[in-house]
mmCIF file of C-alpha atoms and ligand atoms in Angstrom:
data_model
loop_
_atom_site.group_PDB
_atom_site.id
_atom_site.type_symbol
_atom_site.label_atom_id
_atom_site.label_comp_id
_atom_site.label_asym_id
_atom_site.label_seq_id
_atom_site.Cartn_x
_atom_site.Cartn_y
_atom_site.Cartn_z
ATOM 1 C CA UNK A 1 21.257 -2.315 -1.218
ATOM 2 C CA UNK A 2 24.802 -2.838 -0.073
ATOM 3 C CA UNK A 3 25.575 -1.151 3.253
ATOM 4 C CA UNK A 4 29.071 -0.218 4.361
ATOM 5 C CA UNK A 5 29.494 1.065 7.905
ATOM 6 C CA UNK A 6 32.690 2.907 8.798
ATOM 7 C CA UNK A 7 33.890 4.719 11.892
ATOM 8 C CA UNK A 8 33.280 8.420 11.270
ATOM 9 C CA UNK A 9 32.376 11.115 8.731
ATOM 10 C CA UNK A 10 35.939 11.311 7.457
ATOM 11 C CA UNK A 11 35.920 7.589 6.697
ATOM 12 C CA UNK A 12 32.528 7.923 4.964
ATOM 13 C CA UNK A 13 34.119 10.493 2.643
ATOM 14 C CA UNK A 14 37.231 8.376 2.121
ATOM 15 C CA UNK A 15 35.272 5.207 1.334
ATOM 16 C CA UNK A 16 32.930 6.982 -1.089
ATOM 17 C CA UNK A 17 35.841 8.780 -2.779
ATOM 18 C CA UNK A 18 37.602 5.478 -3.336
ATOM 19 C CA UNK A 19 34.449 3.988 -4.891
ATOM 20 C CA UNK A 20 34.182 6.979 -7.244
ATOM 21 C CA UNK A 21 37.820 6.762 -8.279
ATOM 22 C CA UNK A 22 37.378 3.074 -9.090
ATOM 23 C CA UNK A 23 34.493 3.999 -11.416
ATOM 24 C CA UNK A 24 36.557 6.722 -13.127
ATOM 25 C CA UNK A 25 39.386 4.242 -13.694
ATOM 26 C CA UNK A 26 36.879 1.862 -15.316
ATOM 27 C CA UNK A 27 35.255 4.586 -17.439
ATOM 28 C CA UNK A 28 37.350 7.654 -18.206
ATOM 29 C CA UNK A 29 34.341 9.595 -19.496
ATOM 30 C CA UNK A 30 32.181 8.830 -16.483
ATOM 31 C CA UNK A 31 29.024 10.907 -16.088
ATOM 32 C CA UNK A 32 29.037 11.747 -12.418
ATOM 33 C CA UNK A 33 26.122 13.183 -10.450
ATOM 34 C CA UNK A 34 27.297 15.303 -7.512
ATOM 35 C CA UNK A 35 25.821 16.654 -4.292
ATOM 36 C CA UNK A 36 26.645 19.425 -1.830
ATOM 37 C CA UNK A 37 26.143 19.863 1.929
ATOM 38 C CA UNK A 38 28.137 19.149 5.059
ATOM 39 C CA UNK A 39 28.372 15.377 4.545
ATOM 40 C CA UNK A 40 30.147 15.971 1.245
ATOM 41 C CA UNK A 41 33.020 18.072 2.584
ATOM 42 C CA UNK A 42 35.195 15.119 3.753
ATOM 43 C CA UNK A 43 34.191 13.286 0.577
ATOM 44 C CA UNK A 44 35.531 16.028 -1.723
ATOM 45 C CA UNK A 45 38.697 16.334 0.381
ATOM 46 C CA UNK A 46 39.394 12.623 -0.008
ATOM 47 C CA UNK A 47 38.450 12.657 -3.675
ATOM 48 C CA UNK A 48 40.893 15.491 -4.408
ATOM 49 C CA UNK A 49 43.670 13.673 -2.522
ATOM 50 C CA UNK A 50 43.047 10.439 -4.411
ATOM 51 C CA UNK A 51 42.830 12.182 -7.796
ATOM 52 C CA UNK A 52 46.137 13.947 -7.146
ATOM 53 C CA UNK A 53 47.857 10.993 -5.486
ATOM 54 C CA UNK A 54 46.883 8.500 -8.143
ATOM 55 C CA UNK A 55 47.100 11.003 -11.022
ATOM 56 C CA UNK A 56 43.519 10.340 -12.102
ATOM 57 C CA UNK A 57 42.602 12.084 -15.352
ATOM 58 C CA UNK A 58 39.318 14.027 -15.189
ATOM 59 C CA UNK A 59 39.490 15.631 -18.626
ATOM 60 C CA UNK A 60 36.690 13.477 -19.988
ATOM 61 C CA UNK A 61 34.597 13.241 -16.831
ATOM 62 C CA UNK A 62 31.304 15.127 -16.988
ATOM 63 C CA UNK A 63 29.453 16.210 -13.853
ATOM 64 C CA UNK A 64 25.849 17.148 -13.104
ATOM 65 C CA UNK A 65 25.036 18.646 -9.725
ATOM 66 C CA UNK A 66 21.762 17.739 -8.104
ATOM 67 C CA UNK A 67 20.354 21.084 -7.126
ATOM 68 C CA UNK A 68 20.652 24.840 -6.692
ATOM 69 C CA UNK A 69 18.770 27.555 -4.826
ATOM 70 C CA UNK A 70 16.551 29.866 -6.853
ATOM 71 C CA UNK A 71 17.746 33.467 -6.726
ATOM 72 C CA UNK A 72 21.386 32.890 -5.787
ATOM 73 C CA UNK A 73 24.012 33.626 -8.426
ATOM 74 C CA UNK A 74 27.098 31.540 -9.013
ATOM 75 C CA UNK A 75 29.212 34.243 -7.388
ATOM 76 C CA UNK A 76 27.101 34.169 -4.235
ATOM 77 C CA UNK A 77 29.069 32.402 -1.491
ATOM 78 C CA UNK A 78 25.890 30.645 -0.319
ATOM 79 C CA UNK A 79 25.060 29.097 -3.693
ATOM 80 C CA UNK A 80 25.751 25.437 -4.300
ATOM 81 C CA UNK A 81 27.764 26.358 -7.375
ATOM 82 C CA UNK A 82 30.090 28.512 -5.262
ATOM 83 C CA UNK A 83 30.466 25.718 -2.730
ATOM 84 C CA UNK A 84 31.327 23.189 -5.440
ATOM 85 C CA UNK A 85 33.815 25.575 -7.032
ATOM 86 C CA UNK A 86 35.491 26.220 -3.686
ATOM 87 C CA UNK A 87 35.539 22.639 -2.433
ATOM 88 C CA UNK A 88 36.140 20.684 -5.607
ATOM 89 C CA UNK A 89 36.116 22.189 -9.105
ATOM 90 C CA UNK A 90 38.843 24.773 -8.400
ATOM 91 C CA UNK A 91 41.130 22.058 -7.042
ATOM 92 C CA UNK A 92 41.055 19.563 -9.901
ATOM 93 C CA UNK A 93 41.704 19.737 -13.638
ATOM 94 C CA UNK A 94 38.257 19.541 -15.200
ATOM 95 C CA UNK A 95 37.004 21.217 -18.325
ATOM 96 C CA UNK A 96 34.481 23.988 -17.596
ATOM 97 C CA UNK A 97 32.276 22.691 -20.405
ATOM 98 C CA UNK A 98 31.985 19.348 -18.629
ATOM 99 C CA UNK A 99 30.606 20.907 -15.430
ATOM 100 C CA UNK A 100 26.820 21.086 -15.506
ATOM 101 C CA UNK A 101 24.828 23.053 -12.973
ATOM 102 C CA UNK A 102 21.257 24.216 -12.669
ATOM 103 C CA UNK A 103 21.068 27.998 -12.888
ATOM 104 C CA UNK A 104 18.898 29.365 -10.090
ATOM 105 C CA UNK A 105 18.994 32.791 -11.767
ATOM 106 C CA UNK A 106 17.626 31.597 -15.109
ATOM 107 C CA UNK A 107 14.818 33.773 -16.466
ATOM 108 C CA UNK A 108 12.741 30.776 -17.412
ATOM 109 C CA UNK A 109 13.166 28.175 -14.667
ATOM 110 C CA UNK A 110 10.949 25.572 -16.338
ATOM 111 C CA UNK A 111 13.012 25.773 -19.488
ATOM 112 C CA UNK A 112 16.218 25.597 -17.450
ATOM 113 C CA UNK A 113 14.997 22.329 -15.872
ATOM 114 C CA UNK A 114 13.813 20.910 -19.179
ATOM 115 C CA UNK A 115 17.211 21.668 -20.740
ATOM 116 C CA UNK A 116 19.016 20.063 -17.809
ATOM 117 C CA UNK A 117 17.103 16.822 -18.311
ATOM 118 C CA UNK A 118 17.992 16.984 -21.975
ATOM 119 C CA UNK A 119 21.667 17.556 -21.232
ATOM 120 C CA UNK A 120 21.701 14.508 -18.950
ATOM 121 C CA UNK A 121 20.062 12.457 -21.680
ATOM 122 C CA UNK A 122 22.524 13.747 -24.310
ATOM 123 C CA UNK A 123 25.399 12.743 -22.027
ATOM 124 C CA UNK A 124 24.034 9.201 -22.078
ATOM 125 C CA UNK A 125 22.507 9.362 -18.591
ATOM 126 C CA UNK A 126 24.219 9.483 -15.215
ATOM 127 C CA UNK A 127 26.596 6.590 -14.564
ATOM 128 C CA UNK A 128 27.123 7.277 -10.885
ATOM 129 C CA UNK A 129 25.090 9.544 -8.640
ATOM 130 C CA UNK A 130 26.372 10.733 -5.250
ATOM 131 C CA UNK A 131 23.631 11.475 -2.735
ATOM 132 C CA UNK A 132 23.259 12.818 0.772
ATOM 133 C CA UNK A 133 20.095 12.595 2.828
ATOM 134 C CA UNK A 134 18.247 15.402 4.592
ATOM 135 C CA UNK A 135 16.965 14.888 8.144
ATOM 136 C CA UNK A 136 13.440 14.828 6.722
ATOM 137 C CA UNK A 137 14.428 12.182 4.172
ATOM 138 C CA UNK A 138 14.884 14.491 1.196
ATOM 139 C CA UNK A 139 17.269 13.561 -1.597
ATOM 140 C CA UNK A 140 18.448 16.411 -3.781
ATOM 141 C CA UNK A 141 15.808 18.967 -2.868
ATOM 142 C CA UNK A 142 12.975 16.477 -3.288
ATOM 143 C CA UNK A 143 11.073 17.132 -0.113
ATOM 144 C CA UNK A 144 8.601 14.712 1.536
ATOM 145 C CA UNK A 145 5.638 13.974 -0.739
ATOM 146 C CA UNK A 146 7.600 14.637 -3.924
ATOM 147 C CA UNK A 147 6.368 12.279 -6.592
ATOM 148 C CA UNK A 148 8.559 9.263 -7.293
ATOM 149 C CA UNK A 149 7.918 10.092 -10.962
ATOM 150 C CA UNK A 150 9.265 13.652 -10.658
ATOM 151 C CA UNK A 151 11.932 14.964 -13.005
ATOM 152 C CA UNK A 152 14.086 18.099 -12.766
ATOM 153 C CA UNK A 153 11.897 21.007 -11.679
ATOM 154 C CA UNK A 154 11.402 24.010 -9.440
ATOM 155 C CA UNK A 155 10.388 23.143 -5.869
ATOM 156 C CA UNK A 156 9.434 24.902 -2.641
ATOM 157 C CA UNK A 157 11.669 24.097 0.290
ATOM 158 C CA UNK A 158 10.024 22.890 3.470
ATOM 159 C CA UNK A 159 10.360 24.953 6.663
ATOM 160 C CA UNK A 160 12.251 21.975 8.089
ATOM 161 C CA UNK A 161 14.911 22.062 5.371
ATOM 162 C CA UNK A 162 15.155 25.859 5.444
ATOM 163 C CA UNK A 163 15.786 25.714 9.197
ATOM 164 C CA UNK A 164 18.347 22.920 8.796
ATOM 165 C CA UNK A 165 20.192 24.788 6.067
ATOM 166 C CA UNK A 166 20.042 28.149 7.851
ATOM 167 C CA UNK A 167 23.428 27.210 9.333
ATOM 168 C CA UNK A 168 24.932 28.210 5.976
ATOM 169 C CA UNK A 169 23.147 31.614 6.004
ATOM 170 C CA UNK A 170 23.256 34.630 8.333
ATOM 171 C CA UNK A 171 19.610 34.091 9.329
ATOM 172 C CA UNK A 172 16.625 31.885 8.529
ATOM 173 C CA UNK A 173 14.952 34.663 6.547
ATOM 174 C CA UNK A 174 17.897 34.675 4.125
ATOM 175 C CA UNK A 175 17.433 31.002 3.176
ATOM 176 C CA UNK A 176 15.770 30.879 -0.259
ATOM 177 C CA UNK A 177 12.264 29.465 -0.341
ATOM 178 C CA UNK A 178 12.650 27.848 -3.744
ATOM 179 C CA UNK A 179 15.186 25.643 -5.492
ATOM 180 C CA UNK A 180 15.765 23.682 -8.665
ATOM 181 C CA UNK A 181 16.422 19.984 -8.255
ATOM 182 C CA UNK A 182 16.813 16.828 -10.228
ATOM 183 C CA UNK A 183 13.653 14.806 -9.688
ATOM 184 C CA UNK A 184 13.348 11.477 -7.957
ATOM 185 C CA UNK A 185 12.868 9.661 -11.255
ATOM 186 C CA UNK A 186 15.931 11.483 -12.611
ATOM 187 C CA UNK A 187 17.979 10.279 -9.641
ATOM 188 C CA UNK A 188 16.615 6.745 -9.893
ATOM 189 C CA UNK A 189 17.650 6.615 -13.579
ATOM 190 C CA UNK A 190 21.330 6.744 -12.572
ATOM 191 C CA UNK A 191 23.026 3.430 -13.280
ATOM 192 C CA UNK A 192 24.668 3.391 -9.873
ATOM 193 C CA UNK A 193 24.107 5.384 -6.680
ATOM 194 C CA UNK A 194 26.289 5.979 -3.643
ATOM 195 C CA UNK A 195 24.344 7.340 -0.679
ATOM 196 C CA UNK A 196 26.373 8.957 2.103
ATOM 197 C CA UNK A 197 25.297 9.725 5.639
ATOM 198 C CA UNK A 198 27.130 10.611 8.808
ATOM 199 C CA UNK A 199 26.334 11.719 12.335
ATOM 200 C CA UNK A 200 23.816 10.675 14.930
ATOM 201 C CA UNK A 201 21.382 13.382 13.831
ATOM 202 C CA UNK A 202 20.707 11.297 10.705
ATOM 203 C CA UNK A 203 20.128 7.999 12.570
ATOM 204 C CA UNK A 204 16.343 8.383 12.826
ATOM 205 C CA UNK A 205 15.781 9.192 9.185
ATOM 206 C CA UNK A 206 18.227 6.536 7.999
ATOM 207 C CA UNK A 207 16.241 3.994 10.000
ATOM 208 C CA UNK A 208 12.934 5.222 8.501
ATOM 209 C CA UNK A 209 14.332 5.266 4.959
ATOM 210 C CA UNK A 210 15.792 1.776 5.145
ATOM 211 C CA UNK A 211 13.441 -0.064 7.465
ATOM 212 C CA UNK A 212 10.168 1.754 6.956
ATOM 213 C CA UNK A 213 7.632 1.579 4.141
ATOM 214 C CA UNK A 214 8.684 2.751 0.687
ATOM 215 C CA UNK A 215 6.572 5.864 0.584
ATOM 216 C CA UNK A 216 6.639 9.367 -0.841
ATOM 217 C CA UNK A 217 6.612 10.886 2.648
ATOM 218 C CA UNK A 218 10.230 9.696 2.994
ATOM 219 C CA UNK A 219 11.757 10.386 -0.426
ATOM 220 C CA UNK A 220 14.961 8.441 0.355
ATOM 221 C CA UNK A 221 12.910 5.281 0.929
ATOM 222 C CA UNK A 222 12.619 4.981 -2.864
ATOM 223 C CA UNK A 223 16.330 4.170 -3.015
ATOM 224 C CA UNK A 224 15.590 0.721 -1.681
ATOM 225 C CA UNK A 225 14.177 -0.070 -5.121
ATOM 226 C CA UNK A 226 17.402 0.811 -6.936
ATOM 227 C CA UNK A 227 19.237 -2.264 -8.157
ATOM 228 C CA UNK A 228 22.761 -0.864 -7.817
ATOM 229 C CA UNK A 229 23.165 1.228 -4.707
ATOM 230 C CA UNK A 230 25.784 1.375 -1.975
ATOM 231 C CA UNK A 231 25.012 3.133 1.276
ATOM 232 C CA UNK A 232 28.116 4.381 3.093
ATOM 233 C CA UNK A 233 27.353 5.384 6.665
ATOM 234 C CA UNK A 234 29.288 6.073 9.810
ATOM 235 C CA UNK A 235 28.446 4.431 13.123
ATOM 236 C CA UNK A 236 26.376 7.433 14.196
ATOM 237 C CA UNK A 237 23.929 7.501 11.292
ATOM 238 C CA UNK A 238 23.741 3.681 11.249
ATOM 239 C CA UNK A 239 23.125 3.460 14.992
ATOM 240 C CA UNK A 240 19.390 2.731 14.668
ATOM 241 C CA UNK A 241 19.733 0.098 11.942
ATOM 242 C CA UNK A 242 19.082 -3.514 12.914
HETATM 243 C C1 F6R B 1 22.580 18.928 -1.598
HETATM 244 C C2 F6R B 1 21.574 17.893 -1.475
HETATM 245 C C3 F6R B 1 20.905 17.609 -0.183
HETATM 246 C C4 F6R B 1 21.890 17.193 0.914
HETATM 247 C C5 F6R B 1 21.155 16.947 2.211
HETATM 248 C C6 F6R B 1 22.095 16.613 3.356
HETATM 249 O O1 F6R B 1 23.066 19.009 -2.919
HETATM 250 O O2 F6R B 1 21.268 17.294 -2.456
HETATM 251 O O3 F6R B 1 19.958 16.593 -0.370
HETATM 252 O O4 F6R B 1 22.576 16.049 0.525
HETATM 253 O O5 F6R B 1 20.422 18.086 2.568
HETATM 254 O O6 F6R B 1 22.855 17.726 3.649
HETATM 255 P P1 F6R B 1 23.988 17.675 4.778
HETATM 256 O O7 F6R B 1 25.055 16.800 4.277
HETATM 257 O O8 F6R B 1 24.428 19.117 4.910
HETATM 258 O O9 F6R B 1 23.340 17.143 5.999
#
């Protein structure tokens, strides 16, 4: 694992955005796995600036987002789709057909997940996956004790994650209890991964994920086994690393 430590969350976003742009320049039809959440906001800002500034063509880029809440529609301001549309998709020239998202409103959620896996496979697999890390070590919505062999599926969110994410909802009771997420094996199949973390509140879990045992109780610890991963962290989240 290559580790890059920068000053603050803005620099984490800028560094990661630059790494993504370099991959798009190398492969115009890059298959890009995307994430949502607070860490990603500066990343998308920088990515948009770079794409515009350097006139990067996204027409052939295909994206697959990691996860979505069950029961929230795309029009719902709290859905991950809405957040992606607002913070990224609406600001760049991408083809709608190249944007792939799990549908948390699908009638048959198992089938939705099965089809998503198939779509990723048909696209030739994910070239580059962007990841954040939850304070309990989750990646995507793969909560502690998710199987390292898991694929895209419906999951129950832990109370910990629901509490953490309640900042995006009017109250804890409004945070969905279920979600769809790419599995850990799905994530690990990506040819390259960029993991982003920022802020002191992530320091403890970053330390456990990188220095602790590789174990299913800290899903992010599996990333240590990936052969092509860059971890971009700010000083805060890296503060407990040796
Ligand atoms: C979201 C996702 C999550 C977040 C994680 C960190 O698509 O996959 O794993 O990356 O919950 O979220 P923030 O950045 O809000 O701390």
